[in-house]
Amino acid sequence: MNMTPDLQQRFSNLGENDIDVLIIGAGINGAGLFRDLSLQGVNCLIVDKADFGSGTSAAPSRLIHGGLKYLETGEFGLVAQSTLERNLLLKNAPHCVEPLPTFIPVFSWTRGIWAAIRTLLGSKTAPRSRGAVLIKIGLRLYDFFGSRDQVMPRHRLILKKQARREMPHITPAIVAGGIYYDAKISRPERLVYELVRDGLDANATSLATNFATLAAVSEGRLTFRQPDGRDVTVAPKLVVNAAGPWIDQVNTLLGAPSRLIGGTKGSHILLDHPELVRSLNGHMIYFEADDGRICLVYDYLGLALVGSTDIPAGDPDNVSCEEPETEYFLESMRSLLPTLRFDRDQIVYSYSGIRPLPASDATAPGLISRDHSAPVKEPENGRPFPVISLVGGKWTTFRGFAEEVADTVLSRLQRSRSQSTRYLAIGGGKAFPADAQQRSAWIKDTASRSGVAAERADELLRRYGTTAATLLSSASGYTDEHRLTGAPRYSLREIDWIVRNEIVVHLSDIVMRRTTLAIEGRLTLAGLREIAGVAGATLDWDGERTASEIQDVVSQLSRFHGQALTGKVAAEPEKTPRPASG
């Protein structure tokens, strides 16, 4: 296991009673809470049975959004919180989160009004064919709820002729189009890690460990086995179960059995489709498929991301995008954009995850609330600590959810909040250039100090935020000119820095979470071997371990992501300007 020297020292000095709060599950909710509590001076240990951000948090639509569709179910409080948190993330994580102008195709003027009223009043069926009147009302409400800390323009409704100029391949069946703004996140898995790192930096007695399994629970003491075989035993005052779709399983192990989760499966595909990406012009199309389900397509790192399904499911360890889902996506795209070709040979990557939604009797999965809750199991005989379970929620609202739970924890520990996270930058978002002039100055200074070209400094700023300056200034046996086979925009120096500094245990951590190499379709077998060579040199892997790590990545990509590694990669994405946010 690779730990930074300071983290190794912390574990060496750890006593059983040194941890106030144990957080089980290092997805976005667990990581957000870990950072918040550590900032308040609470000693925390966060553990995960896999890597940070490797479960459900790695399988979202990669949107940071206010939840336009939640207006239909009357969840106005959730929309208000989500739009606020969206606006805050645009400020606090500008290296990962950026504005996303969104186009809604409109197929009628008045359809869906009565169905929407029934849904608002509690009907278990979702409205179909939302007309222009309904969409206009919804977008106006959306602007209203998103007015706090507003950073993006308000919506507009355009007629068919202009709409087809904006979206040239859209079906001629539309009568109008709506354009509004949400946001997208380019590297969600990396942001989860950055939250954990921020928590470690905020409190020198907090700890984090990935790939740690719960080995024993006895009289309030919990023992976790780390990947190097060493055990860590703690007796926390309080336990937070942030295990997402695994919450009920973890609660059973903790002696606090529950039936809290009723998850649904969401799948996505990524297409190597340059013509589609160009025609989107930086926009997302948010549309209703022929069966009434909401779908989306937008430019994600030069590929077209298409999603999402919403199917009841309960096995988060074995979930992938299946054949009927793939065909559903392709048929939906053919119907929406009839002048473009859509076929399986364009699919670069697919992924799927289980949303940890609350157990529900809703007939339509899309009507299950995306709001969050934190039920508490008080101490019982043999379990001296309370267990707080983080149920539901969505990527966008993690900071607000963490703040709510942190305040509950602080109250139980008889402590008070020392600082807010509302305007606190995350990871590489710290000291991020605020405007074009500051960005130009940052790039020029970093390029001068490190000896790389200005274009390269800009590329790394977009990839890692201001952490790029640290990366470029660190000592390494590799120069920035040592580029990765098949992915020349990545350097071996980047890989070396990640391995040495970002708590990497397996090869998959590097290619699937600390970077976006896998999901971009940038990996080749030759490139993977080069990455394994860099990682193995630092992590002391022998030939057998290195070969095993390579095979594990190849197997994961094939089994769960429909990607077969070859000597080929997806076409290099064209450089297109970001859409204006004002």
PDB file of C-alpha atoms in Angstrom, residues 72-351:
ATOM      1  CA  GLU A  72     -42.942  18.072 -11.185  1.00  0.00           C
ATOM      2  CA  THR A  73     -43.072  16.208  -7.890  1.00  0.00           C
ATOM      3  CA  GLY A  74     -43.243  19.409  -5.855  1.00  0.00           C
ATOM      4  CA  GLU A  75     -39.792  18.963  -4.296  1.00  0.00           C
ATOM      5  CA  PHE A  76     -39.171  22.699  -4.311  1.00  0.00           C
ATOM      6  CA  GLY A  77     -36.874  22.598  -1.285  1.00  0.00           C
ATOM      7  CA  LEU A  78     -34.634  20.070  -3.046  1.00  0.00           C
ATOM      8  CA  VAL A  79     -34.533  22.223  -6.192  1.00  0.00           C
ATOM      9  CA  ALA A  80     -33.681  25.313  -4.117  1.00  0.00           C
ATOM     10  CA  GLN A  81     -30.842  23.491  -2.350  1.00  0.00           C
ATOM     11  CA  SER A  82     -29.593  21.814  -5.541  1.00  0.00           C
ATOM     12  CA  THR A  83     -29.442  25.012  -7.582  1.00  0.00           C
ATOM     13  CA  LEU A  84     -27.609  26.771  -4.752  1.00  0.00           C
ATOM     14  CA  GLU A  85     -25.089  23.941  -4.415  1.00  0.00           C
ATOM     15  CA  ARG A  86     -24.646  23.907  -8.203  1.00  0.00           C
ATOM     16  CA  ASN A  87     -23.788  27.612  -8.135  1.00  0.00           C
ATOM     17  CA  LEU A  88     -21.391  27.108  -5.211  1.00  0.00           C
ATOM     18  CA  LEU A  89     -19.574  24.231  -6.947  1.00  0.00           C
ATOM     19  CA  LEU A  90     -19.029  26.395 -10.013  1.00  0.00           C
ATOM     20  CA  LYS A  91     -17.126  28.720  -7.685  1.00  0.00           C
ATOM     21  CA  ASN A  92     -15.486  26.171  -5.373  1.00  0.00           C
ATOM     22  CA  ALA A  93     -14.401  23.564  -7.928  1.00  0.00           C
ATOM     23  CA  PRO A  94     -13.866  25.493 -11.189  1.00  0.00           C
ATOM     24  CA  HIS A  95     -11.212  22.995 -12.284  1.00  0.00           C
ATOM     25  CA  CYS A  96     -13.830  20.239 -12.416  1.00  0.00           C
ATOM     26  CA  VAL A  97     -17.186  21.989 -12.769  1.00  0.00           C
ATOM     27  CA  GLU A  98     -18.201  24.276 -15.623  1.00  0.00           C
ATOM     28  CA  PRO A  99     -21.431  25.758 -17.029  1.00  0.00           C
ATOM     29  CA  LEU A 100     -23.484  23.590 -19.376  1.00  0.00           C
ATOM     30  CA  PRO A 101     -26.063  25.339 -21.589  1.00  0.00           C
ATOM     31  CA  THR A 102     -28.922  22.887 -22.029  1.00  0.00           C
ATOM     32  CA  PHE A 103     -31.412  22.556 -24.879  1.00  0.00           C
ATOM     33  CA  ILE A 104     -34.881  21.059 -24.340  1.00  0.00           C
ATOM     34  CA  PRO A 105     -36.703  20.060 -27.541  1.00  0.00           C
ATOM     35  CA  VAL A 106     -40.405  20.957 -27.337  1.00  0.00           C
ATOM     36  CA  PHE A 107     -42.912  18.898 -29.343  1.00  0.00           C
ATOM     37  CA  SER A 108     -46.198  20.630 -28.508  1.00  0.00           C
ATOM     38  CA  TRP A 109     -47.544  23.837 -27.024  1.00  0.00           C
ATOM     39  CA  THR A 110     -49.957  22.763 -24.285  1.00  0.00           C
ATOM     40  CA  ARG A 111     -49.611  19.004 -23.773  1.00  0.00           C
ATOM     41  CA  GLY A 112     -48.904  17.564 -20.321  1.00  0.00           C
ATOM     42  CA  ILE A 113     -50.419  20.302 -18.149  1.00  0.00           C
ATOM     43  CA  TRP A 114     -53.099  18.169 -16.469  1.00  0.00           C
ATOM     44  CA  ALA A 115     -50.735  15.210 -16.071  1.00  0.00           C
ATOM     45  CA  ALA A 116     -48.203  17.526 -14.411  1.00  0.00           C
ATOM     46  CA  ILE A 117     -50.865  18.806 -12.010  1.00  0.00           C
ATOM     47  CA  ARG A 118     -51.766  15.204 -11.079  1.00  0.00           C
ATOM     48  CA  THR A 119     -48.094  14.374 -10.438  1.00  0.00           C
ATOM     49  CA  LEU A 120     -47.689  17.512  -8.348  1.00  0.00           C
ATOM     50  CA  LEU A 121     -50.660  16.383  -6.265  1.00  0.00           C
ATOM     51  CA  GLY A 122     -49.100  12.973  -5.636  1.00  0.00           C
ATOM     52  CA  SER A 123     -49.956  10.783  -8.639  1.00  0.00           C
ATOM     53  CA  LYS A 124     -47.579   7.835  -9.066  1.00  0.00           C
ATOM     54  CA  THR A 125     -47.372   8.298 -12.849  1.00  0.00           C
ATOM     55  CA  ALA A 126     -45.014  10.779 -14.511  1.00  0.00           C
ATOM     56  CA  PRO A 127     -46.321  13.282 -17.090  1.00  0.00           C
ATOM     57  CA  ARG A 128     -45.626  12.673 -20.781  1.00  0.00           C
ATOM     58  CA  SER A 129     -44.920  15.079 -23.656  1.00  0.00           C
ATOM     59  CA  ARG A 130     -44.309  18.240 -21.696  1.00  0.00           C
ATOM     60  CA  GLY A 131     -45.438  21.138 -23.888  1.00  0.00           C
ATOM     61  CA  ALA A 132     -44.016  24.648 -24.291  1.00  0.00           C
ATOM     62  CA  VAL A 133     -46.353  26.192 -21.698  1.00  0.00           C
ATOM     63  CA  LEU A 134     -45.333  23.636 -19.078  1.00  0.00           C
ATOM     64  CA  ILE A 135     -41.634  23.952 -19.935  1.00  0.00           C
ATOM     65  CA  LYS A 136     -41.789  27.750 -19.811  1.00  0.00           C
ATOM     66  CA  ILE A 137     -43.357  27.652 -16.337  1.00  0.00           C
ATOM     67  CA  GLY A 138     -40.777  25.106 -15.187  1.00  0.00           C
ATOM     68  CA  LEU A 139     -37.812  27.085 -16.484  1.00  0.00           C
ATOM     69  CA  ARG A 140     -39.080  30.295 -14.919  1.00  0.00           C
ATOM     70  CA  LEU A 141     -39.392  28.523 -11.556  1.00  0.00           C
ATOM     71  CA  TYR A 142     -35.932  27.021 -12.078  1.00  0.00           C
ATOM     72  CA  ASP A 143     -34.434  30.479 -12.596  1.00  0.00           C
ATOM     73  CA  PHE A 144     -36.180  31.707  -9.452  1.00  0.00           C
ATOM     74  CA  PHE A 145     -34.839  28.893  -7.281  1.00  0.00           C
ATOM     75  CA  GLY A 146     -31.363  29.277  -8.806  1.00  0.00           C
ATOM     76  CA  SER A 147     -31.067  33.006  -8.092  1.00  0.00           C
ATOM     77  CA  ARG A 148     -28.951  32.608  -4.924  1.00  0.00           C
ATOM     78  CA  ASP A 149     -25.244  33.013  -5.719  1.00  0.00           C
ATOM     79  CA  GLN A 150     -26.269  33.106  -9.372  1.00  0.00           C
ATOM     80  CA  VAL A 151     -23.401  32.777 -11.856  1.00  0.00           C
ATOM     81  CA  MET A 152     -25.165  31.812 -15.098  1.00  0.00           C
ATOM     82  CA  PRO A 153     -27.723  33.403 -17.446  1.00  0.00           C
ATOM     83  CA  ARG A 154     -31.472  32.880 -17.213  1.00  0.00           C
ATOM     84  CA  HIS A 155     -33.430  30.676 -19.598  1.00  0.00           C
ATOM     85  CA  ARG A 156     -34.920  31.561 -22.966  1.00  0.00           C
ATOM     86  CA  LEU A 157     -37.574  29.912 -25.154  1.00  0.00           C
ATOM     87  CA  ILE A 158     -36.929  29.920 -28.913  1.00  0.00           C
ATOM     88  CA  LEU A 159     -39.174  29.025 -31.851  1.00  0.00           C
ATOM     89  CA  LYS A 160     -38.645  26.094 -34.221  1.00  0.00           C
ATOM     90  CA  LYS A 161     -36.639  27.921 -36.900  1.00  0.00           C
ATOM     91  CA  GLN A 162     -34.069  29.286 -34.447  1.00  0.00           C
ATOM     92  CA  ALA A 163     -34.043  26.038 -32.469  1.00  0.00           C
ATOM     93  CA  ARG A 164     -33.081  24.080 -35.583  1.00  0.00           C
ATOM     94  CA  ARG A 165     -30.306  26.568 -36.302  1.00  0.00           C
ATOM     95  CA  GLU A 166     -28.993  25.961 -32.759  1.00  0.00           C
ATOM     96  CA  MET A 167     -29.343  22.163 -33.098  1.00  0.00           C
ATOM     97  CA  PRO A 168     -29.061  21.382 -36.828  1.00  0.00           C
ATOM     98  CA  HIS A 169     -29.627  17.621 -36.551  1.00  0.00           C
ATOM     99  CA  ILE A 170     -32.667  17.786 -34.253  1.00  0.00           C
ATOM    100  CA  THR A 171     -35.835  16.082 -35.455  1.00  0.00           C
ATOM    101  CA  PRO A 172     -38.139  18.407 -37.472  1.00  0.00           C
ATOM    102  CA  ALA A 173     -41.022  17.282 -35.252  1.00  0.00           C
ATOM    103  CA  ILE A 174     -40.184  19.973 -32.668  1.00  0.00           C
ATOM    104  CA  VAL A 175     -42.220  23.180 -32.396  1.00  0.00           C
ATOM    105  CA  ALA A 176     -39.800  25.098 -30.176  1.00  0.00           C
ATOM    106  CA  GLY A 177     -36.855  24.728 -27.823  1.00  0.00           C
ATOM    107  CA  GLY A 178     -35.914  25.874 -24.354  1.00  0.00           C
ATOM    108  CA  ILE A 179     -32.361  26.833 -23.367  1.00  0.00           C
ATOM    109  CA  TYR A 180     -31.273  27.033 -19.737  1.00  0.00           C
ATOM    110  CA  TYR A 181     -28.046  26.543 -17.780  1.00  0.00           C
ATOM    111  CA  ASP A 182     -26.864  23.766 -15.506  1.00  0.00           C
ATOM    112  CA  ALA A 183     -23.316  22.463 -15.052  1.00  0.00           C
ATOM    113  CA  LYS A 184     -21.178  19.393 -15.695  1.00  0.00           C
ATOM    114  CA  ILE A 185     -18.326  17.814 -13.761  1.00  0.00           C
ATOM    115  CA  SER A 186     -15.396  16.492 -15.766  1.00  0.00           C
ATOM    116  CA  ARG A 187     -13.666  14.448 -13.049  1.00  0.00           C
ATOM    117  CA  PRO A 188     -16.086  13.380 -10.292  1.00  0.00           C
ATOM    118  CA  GLU A 189     -13.893  10.520  -9.038  1.00  0.00           C
ATOM    119  CA  ARG A 190     -10.935  12.842  -8.679  1.00  0.00           C
ATOM    120  CA  LEU A 191     -13.000  15.401  -6.778  1.00  0.00           C
ATOM    121  CA  VAL A 192     -13.943  12.714  -4.234  1.00  0.00           C
ATOM    122  CA  TYR A 193     -10.241  12.054  -3.642  1.00  0.00           C
ATOM    123  CA  GLU A 194      -9.570  15.789  -3.330  1.00  0.00           C
ATOM    124  CA  LEU A 195     -12.218  16.092  -0.605  1.00  0.00           C
ATOM    125  CA  VAL A 196     -10.498  13.296   1.331  1.00  0.00           C
ATOM    126  CA  ARG A 197      -7.123  14.977   0.850  1.00  0.00           C
ATOM    127  CA  ASP A 198      -8.557  18.313   2.018  1.00  0.00           C
ATOM    128  CA  GLY A 199      -9.822  16.600   5.165  1.00  0.00           C
ATOM    129  CA  LEU A 200      -6.417  15.088   5.860  1.00  0.00           C
ATOM    130  CA  ASP A 201      -4.766  18.481   5.353  1.00  0.00           C
ATOM    131  CA  ALA A 202      -7.294  20.192   7.632  1.00  0.00           C
ATOM    132  CA  ASN A 203      -6.733  17.909  10.638  1.00  0.00           C
ATOM    133  CA  ALA A 204      -3.389  16.248  11.336  1.00  0.00           C
ATOM    134  CA  THR A 205      -5.084  13.524  13.397  1.00  0.00           C
ATOM    135  CA  SER A 206      -7.692  12.492  10.835  1.00  0.00           C
ATOM    136  CA  LEU A 207      -6.965   9.395   8.751  1.00  0.00           C
ATOM    137  CA  ALA A 208      -8.111   7.754   5.522  1.00  0.00           C
ATOM    138  CA  THR A 209      -7.623   4.280   4.133  1.00  0.00           C
ATOM    139  CA  ASN A 210      -8.903   2.628   0.975  1.00  0.00           C
ATOM    140  CA  PHE A 211      -9.242  -1.088   0.217  1.00  0.00           C
ATOM    141  CA  ALA A 212      -9.829  -1.786   3.917  1.00  0.00           C
ATOM    142  CA  THR A 213     -12.204  -4.566   4.945  1.00  0.00           C
ATOM    143  CA  LEU A 214     -14.100  -4.815   8.232  1.00  0.00           C
ATOM    144  CA  ALA A 215     -12.464  -7.779   9.963  1.00  0.00           C
ATOM    145  CA  ALA A 216     -14.088  -7.681  13.423  1.00  0.00           C
ATOM    146  CA  VAL A 217     -16.680  -5.862  15.536  1.00  0.00           C
ATOM    147  CA  SER A 218     -16.460  -6.455  19.280  1.00  0.00           C
ATOM    148  CA  GLU A 219     -17.650  -4.410  22.271  1.00  0.00           C
ATOM    149  CA  GLY A 220     -17.512  -1.094  20.443  1.00  0.00           C
ATOM    150  CA  ARG A 221     -14.155  -1.796  18.807  1.00  0.00           C
ATOM    151  CA  LEU A 222     -13.954  -2.106  15.024  1.00  0.00           C
ATOM    152  CA  THR A 223     -10.984  -3.669  13.279  1.00  0.00           C
ATOM    153  CA  PHE A 224     -10.200  -3.011   9.623  1.00  0.00           C
ATOM    154  CA  ARG A 225      -7.663  -4.953   7.599  1.00  0.00           C
ATOM    155  CA  GLN A 226      -5.646  -2.776   5.246  1.00  0.00           C
ATOM    156  CA  PRO A 227      -4.381  -4.010   1.857  1.00  0.00           C
ATOM    157  CA  ASP A 228      -0.878  -4.616   3.259  1.00  0.00           C
ATOM    158  CA  GLY A 229      -2.381  -7.001   5.829  1.00  0.00           C
ATOM    159  CA  ARG A 230      -1.996  -4.699   8.829  1.00  0.00           C
ATOM    160  CA  ASP A 231      -4.992  -4.196  11.105  1.00  0.00           C
ATOM    161  CA  VAL A 232      -6.365  -0.895  12.367  1.00  0.00           C
ATOM    162  CA  THR A 233      -8.588  -1.007  15.451  1.00  0.00           C
ATOM    163  CA  VAL A 234     -10.629   1.953  16.676  1.00  0.00           C
ATOM    164  CA  ALA A 235     -13.312   2.563  19.293  1.00  0.00           C
ATOM    165  CA  PRO A 236     -15.213   5.563  17.866  1.00  0.00           C
ATOM    166  CA  LYS A 237     -17.715   7.689  19.726  1.00  0.00           C
ATOM    167  CA  LEU A 238     -19.977   7.650  16.670  1.00  0.00           C
ATOM    168  CA  VAL A 239     -20.162   5.793  13.344  1.00  0.00           C
ATOM    169  CA  VAL A 240     -21.463   7.222  10.073  1.00  0.00           C
ATOM    170  CA  ASN A 241     -22.559   4.692   7.479  1.00  0.00           C
ATOM    171  CA  ALA A 242     -21.942   6.338   4.097  1.00  0.00           C
ATOM    172  CA  ALA A 243     -21.792   3.067   2.159  1.00  0.00           C
ATOM    173  CA  GLY A 244     -24.402   4.090  -0.411  1.00  0.00           C
ATOM    174  CA  PRO A 245     -26.185   1.060  -1.891  1.00  0.00           C
ATOM    175  CA  TRP A 246     -24.331  -1.145   0.617  1.00  0.00           C
ATOM    176  CA  ILE A 247     -25.811   0.715   3.636  1.00  0.00           C
ATOM    177  CA  ASP A 248     -28.124  -2.086   4.796  1.00  0.00           C
ATOM    178  CA  GLN A 249     -25.352  -4.682   4.502  1.00  0.00           C
ATOM    179  CA  VAL A 250     -22.959  -2.536   6.552  1.00  0.00           C
ATOM    180  CA  ASN A 251     -25.577  -1.828   9.211  1.00  0.00           C
ATOM    181  CA  THR A 252     -26.097  -5.573   9.651  1.00  0.00           C
ATOM    182  CA  LEU A 253     -22.355  -6.015  10.242  1.00  0.00           C
ATOM    183  CA  LEU A 254     -22.450  -3.169  12.781  1.00  0.00           C
ATOM    184  CA  GLY A 255     -25.291  -4.774  14.730  1.00  0.00           C
ATOM    185  CA  ALA A 256     -27.804  -2.149  13.572  1.00  0.00           C
ATOM    186  CA  PRO A 257     -29.863  -3.990  10.914  1.00  0.00           C
ATOM    187  CA  SER A 258     -31.946  -1.800   8.603  1.00  0.00           C
ATOM    188  CA  ARG A 259     -34.006  -1.722   5.402  1.00  0.00           C
ATOM    189  CA  LEU A 260     -33.300   1.772   4.180  1.00  0.00           C
ATOM    190  CA  ILE A 261     -32.225   1.392   0.546  1.00  0.00           C
ATOM    191  CA  GLY A 262     -34.292   0.748  -2.586  1.00  0.00           C
ATOM    192  CA  GLY A 263     -31.740   1.437  -5.280  1.00  0.00           C
ATOM    193  CA  THR A 264     -32.188   1.953  -8.998  1.00  0.00           C
ATOM    194  CA  LYS A 265     -29.662   1.295 -11.739  1.00  0.00           C
ATOM    195  CA  GLY A 266     -28.431   4.102 -13.976  1.00  0.00           C
ATOM    196  CA  SER A 267     -26.378   3.310 -17.085  1.00  0.00           C
ATOM    197  CA  HIS A 268     -24.549   5.498 -19.615  1.00  0.00           C
ATOM    198  CA  ILE A 269     -22.598   5.095 -22.833  1.00  0.00           C
ATOM    199  CA  LEU A 270     -19.903   7.274 -24.405  1.00  0.00           C
ATOM    200  CA  LEU A 271     -19.724   7.617 -28.161  1.00  0.00           C
ATOM    201  CA  ASP A 272     -16.753   8.521 -30.345  1.00  0.00           C
ATOM    202  CA  HIS A 273     -18.898  10.725 -32.617  1.00  0.00           C
ATOM    203  CA  PRO A 274     -17.093  13.932 -33.678  1.00  0.00           C
ATOM    204  CA  GLU A 275     -19.958  15.119 -35.913  1.00  0.00           C
ATOM    205  CA  LEU A 276     -22.449  14.907 -33.042  1.00  0.00           C
ATOM    206  CA  VAL A 277     -20.077  16.637 -30.631  1.00  0.00           C
ATOM    207  CA  ARG A 278     -19.505  19.483 -33.091  1.00  0.00           C
ATOM    208  CA  SER A 279     -23.230  19.929 -33.701  1.00  0.00           C
ATOM    209  CA  LEU A 280     -23.960  20.169 -29.952  1.00  0.00           C
ATOM    210  CA  ASN A 281     -21.743  23.279 -29.808  1.00  0.00           C
ATOM    211  CA  GLY A 282     -21.121  22.857 -26.088  1.00  0.00           C
ATOM    212  CA  HIS A 283     -24.794  22.221 -25.258  1.00  0.00           C
ATOM    213  CA  MET A 284     -26.538  19.303 -23.600  1.00  0.00           C
ATOM    214  CA  ILE A 285     -29.800  18.072 -25.101  1.00  0.00           C
ATOM    215  CA  TYR A 286     -32.159  17.107 -22.291  1.00  0.00           C
ATOM    216  CA  PHE A 287     -35.053  15.254 -23.877  1.00  0.00           C
ATOM    217  CA  GLU A 288     -37.958  12.919 -23.412  1.00  0.00           C
ATOM    218  CA  ALA A 289     -37.475   9.556 -25.096  1.00  0.00           C
ATOM    219  CA  ASP A 290     -40.330   7.849 -26.935  1.00  0.00           C
ATOM    220  CA  ASP A 291     -41.343   5.950 -23.786  1.00  0.00           C
ATOM    221  CA  GLY A 292     -41.508   9.139 -21.685  1.00  0.00           C
ATOM    222  CA  ARG A 293     -38.224   8.663 -19.805  1.00  0.00           C
ATOM    223  CA  ILE A 294     -35.837  11.603 -19.566  1.00  0.00           C
ATOM    224  CA  CYS A 295     -32.535  11.192 -21.445  1.00  0.00           C
ATOM    225  CA  LEU A 296     -29.549  13.419 -22.148  1.00  0.00           C
ATOM    226  CA  VAL A 297     -26.564  13.797 -24.430  1.00  0.00           C
ATOM    227  CA  TYR A 298     -23.637  16.217 -24.201  1.00  0.00           C
ATOM    228  CA  ASP A 299     -19.931  16.653 -24.928  1.00  0.00           C
ATOM    229  CA  TYR A 300     -17.822  14.979 -22.240  1.00  0.00           C
ATOM    230  CA  LEU A 301     -14.085  15.391 -22.839  1.00  0.00           C
ATOM    231  CA  GLY A 302     -14.586  15.220 -26.592  1.00  0.00           C
ATOM    232  CA  LEU A 303     -16.948  12.231 -26.505  1.00  0.00           C
ATOM    233  CA  ALA A 304     -20.757  12.203 -26.518  1.00  0.00           C
ATOM    234  CA  LEU A 305     -22.115  11.009 -23.175  1.00  0.00           C
ATOM    235  CA  VAL A 306     -25.615   9.499 -23.418  1.00  0.00           C
ATOM    236  CA  GLY A 307     -27.746   8.537 -20.430  1.00  0.00           C
ATOM    237  CA  SER A 308     -29.505   7.491 -18.338  1.00  0.00           C
ATOM    238  CA  THR A 309     -31.666   4.537 -17.393  1.00  0.00           C
ATOM    239  CA  ASP A 310     -33.557   4.232 -14.108  1.00  0.00           C
ATOM    240  CA  ILE A 311     -34.217   0.550 -13.391  1.00  0.00           C
ATOM    241  CA  PRO A 312     -34.896  -1.082  -9.979  1.00  0.00           C
ATOM    242  CA  ALA A 313     -31.787  -3.075  -9.024  1.00  0.00           C
ATOM    243  CA  GLY A 314     -30.058  -4.311  -5.910  1.00  0.00           C
ATOM    244  CA  ASP A 315     -26.619  -5.800  -6.645  1.00  0.00           C
ATOM    245  CA  PRO A 316     -24.107  -2.920  -6.668  1.00  0.00           C
ATOM    246  CA  ASP A 317     -21.121  -5.270  -6.930  1.00  0.00           C
ATOM    247  CA  ASN A 318     -22.175  -6.645 -10.313  1.00  0.00           C
ATOM    248  CA  VAL A 319     -23.648  -3.884 -12.387  1.00  0.00           C
ATOM    249  CA  SER A 320     -22.968  -2.959 -16.008  1.00  0.00           C
ATOM    250  CA  CYS A 321     -24.745  -1.428 -18.982  1.00  0.00           C
ATOM    251  CA  GLU A 322     -26.652  -4.315 -20.552  1.00  0.00           C
ATOM    252  CA  GLU A 323     -27.715  -4.933 -24.152  1.00  0.00           C
ATOM    253  CA  PRO A 324     -31.328  -3.655 -23.832  1.00  0.00           C
ATOM    254  CA  GLU A 325     -30.045  -0.412 -22.284  1.00  0.00           C
ATOM    255  CA  THR A 326     -27.500   0.090 -25.063  1.00  0.00           C
ATOM    256  CA  GLU A 327     -30.160  -0.455 -27.725  1.00  0.00           C
ATOM    257  CA  TYR A 328     -32.502   1.914 -25.868  1.00  0.00           C
ATOM    258  CA  PHE A 329     -29.879   4.687 -25.938  1.00  0.00           C
ATOM    259  CA  LEU A 330     -29.081   4.202 -29.611  1.00  0.00           C
ATOM    260  CA  GLU A 331     -32.752   4.107 -30.638  1.00  0.00           C
ATOM    261  CA  SER A 332     -33.473   7.227 -28.582  1.00  0.00           C
ATOM    262  CA  MET A 333     -30.615   9.074 -30.310  1.00  0.00           C
ATOM    263  CA  ARG A 334     -31.756   7.934 -33.761  1.00  0.00           C
ATOM    264  CA  SER A 335     -35.234   9.255 -33.049  1.00  0.00           C
ATOM    265  CA  LEU A 336     -33.966  12.573 -31.661  1.00  0.00           C
ATOM    266  CA  LEU A 337     -31.269  13.198 -34.295  1.00  0.00           C
ATOM    267  CA  PRO A 338     -32.457  11.329 -37.394  1.00  0.00           C
ATOM    268  CA  THR A 339     -29.819  12.683 -39.797  1.00  0.00           C
ATOM    269  CA  LEU A 340     -26.906  11.225 -37.800  1.00  0.00           C
ATOM    270  CA  ARG A 341     -25.704   7.619 -37.632  1.00  0.00           C
ATOM    271  CA  PHE A 342     -25.711   5.816 -34.290  1.00  0.00           C
ATOM    272  CA  ASP A 343     -24.299   2.313 -33.922  1.00  0.00           C
ATOM    273  CA  ARG A 344     -22.415   0.069 -31.523  1.00  0.00           C
ATOM    274  CA  ASP A 345     -19.075   0.591 -33.234  1.00  0.00           C
ATOM    275  CA  GLN A 346     -19.097   4.184 -31.929  1.00  0.00           C
ATOM    276  CA  ILE A 347     -19.290   3.142 -28.255  1.00  0.00           C
ATOM    277  CA  VAL A 348     -15.983   3.795 -26.484  1.00  0.00           C
ATOM    278  CA  TYR A 349     -17.023   3.119 -22.900  1.00  0.00           C
ATOM    279  CA  SER A 350     -20.086   2.307 -20.825  1.00  0.00           C
ATOM    280  CA  TYR A 351     -20.725   2.402 -17.115  1.00  0.00           C
TER     281      TYR A 351
END
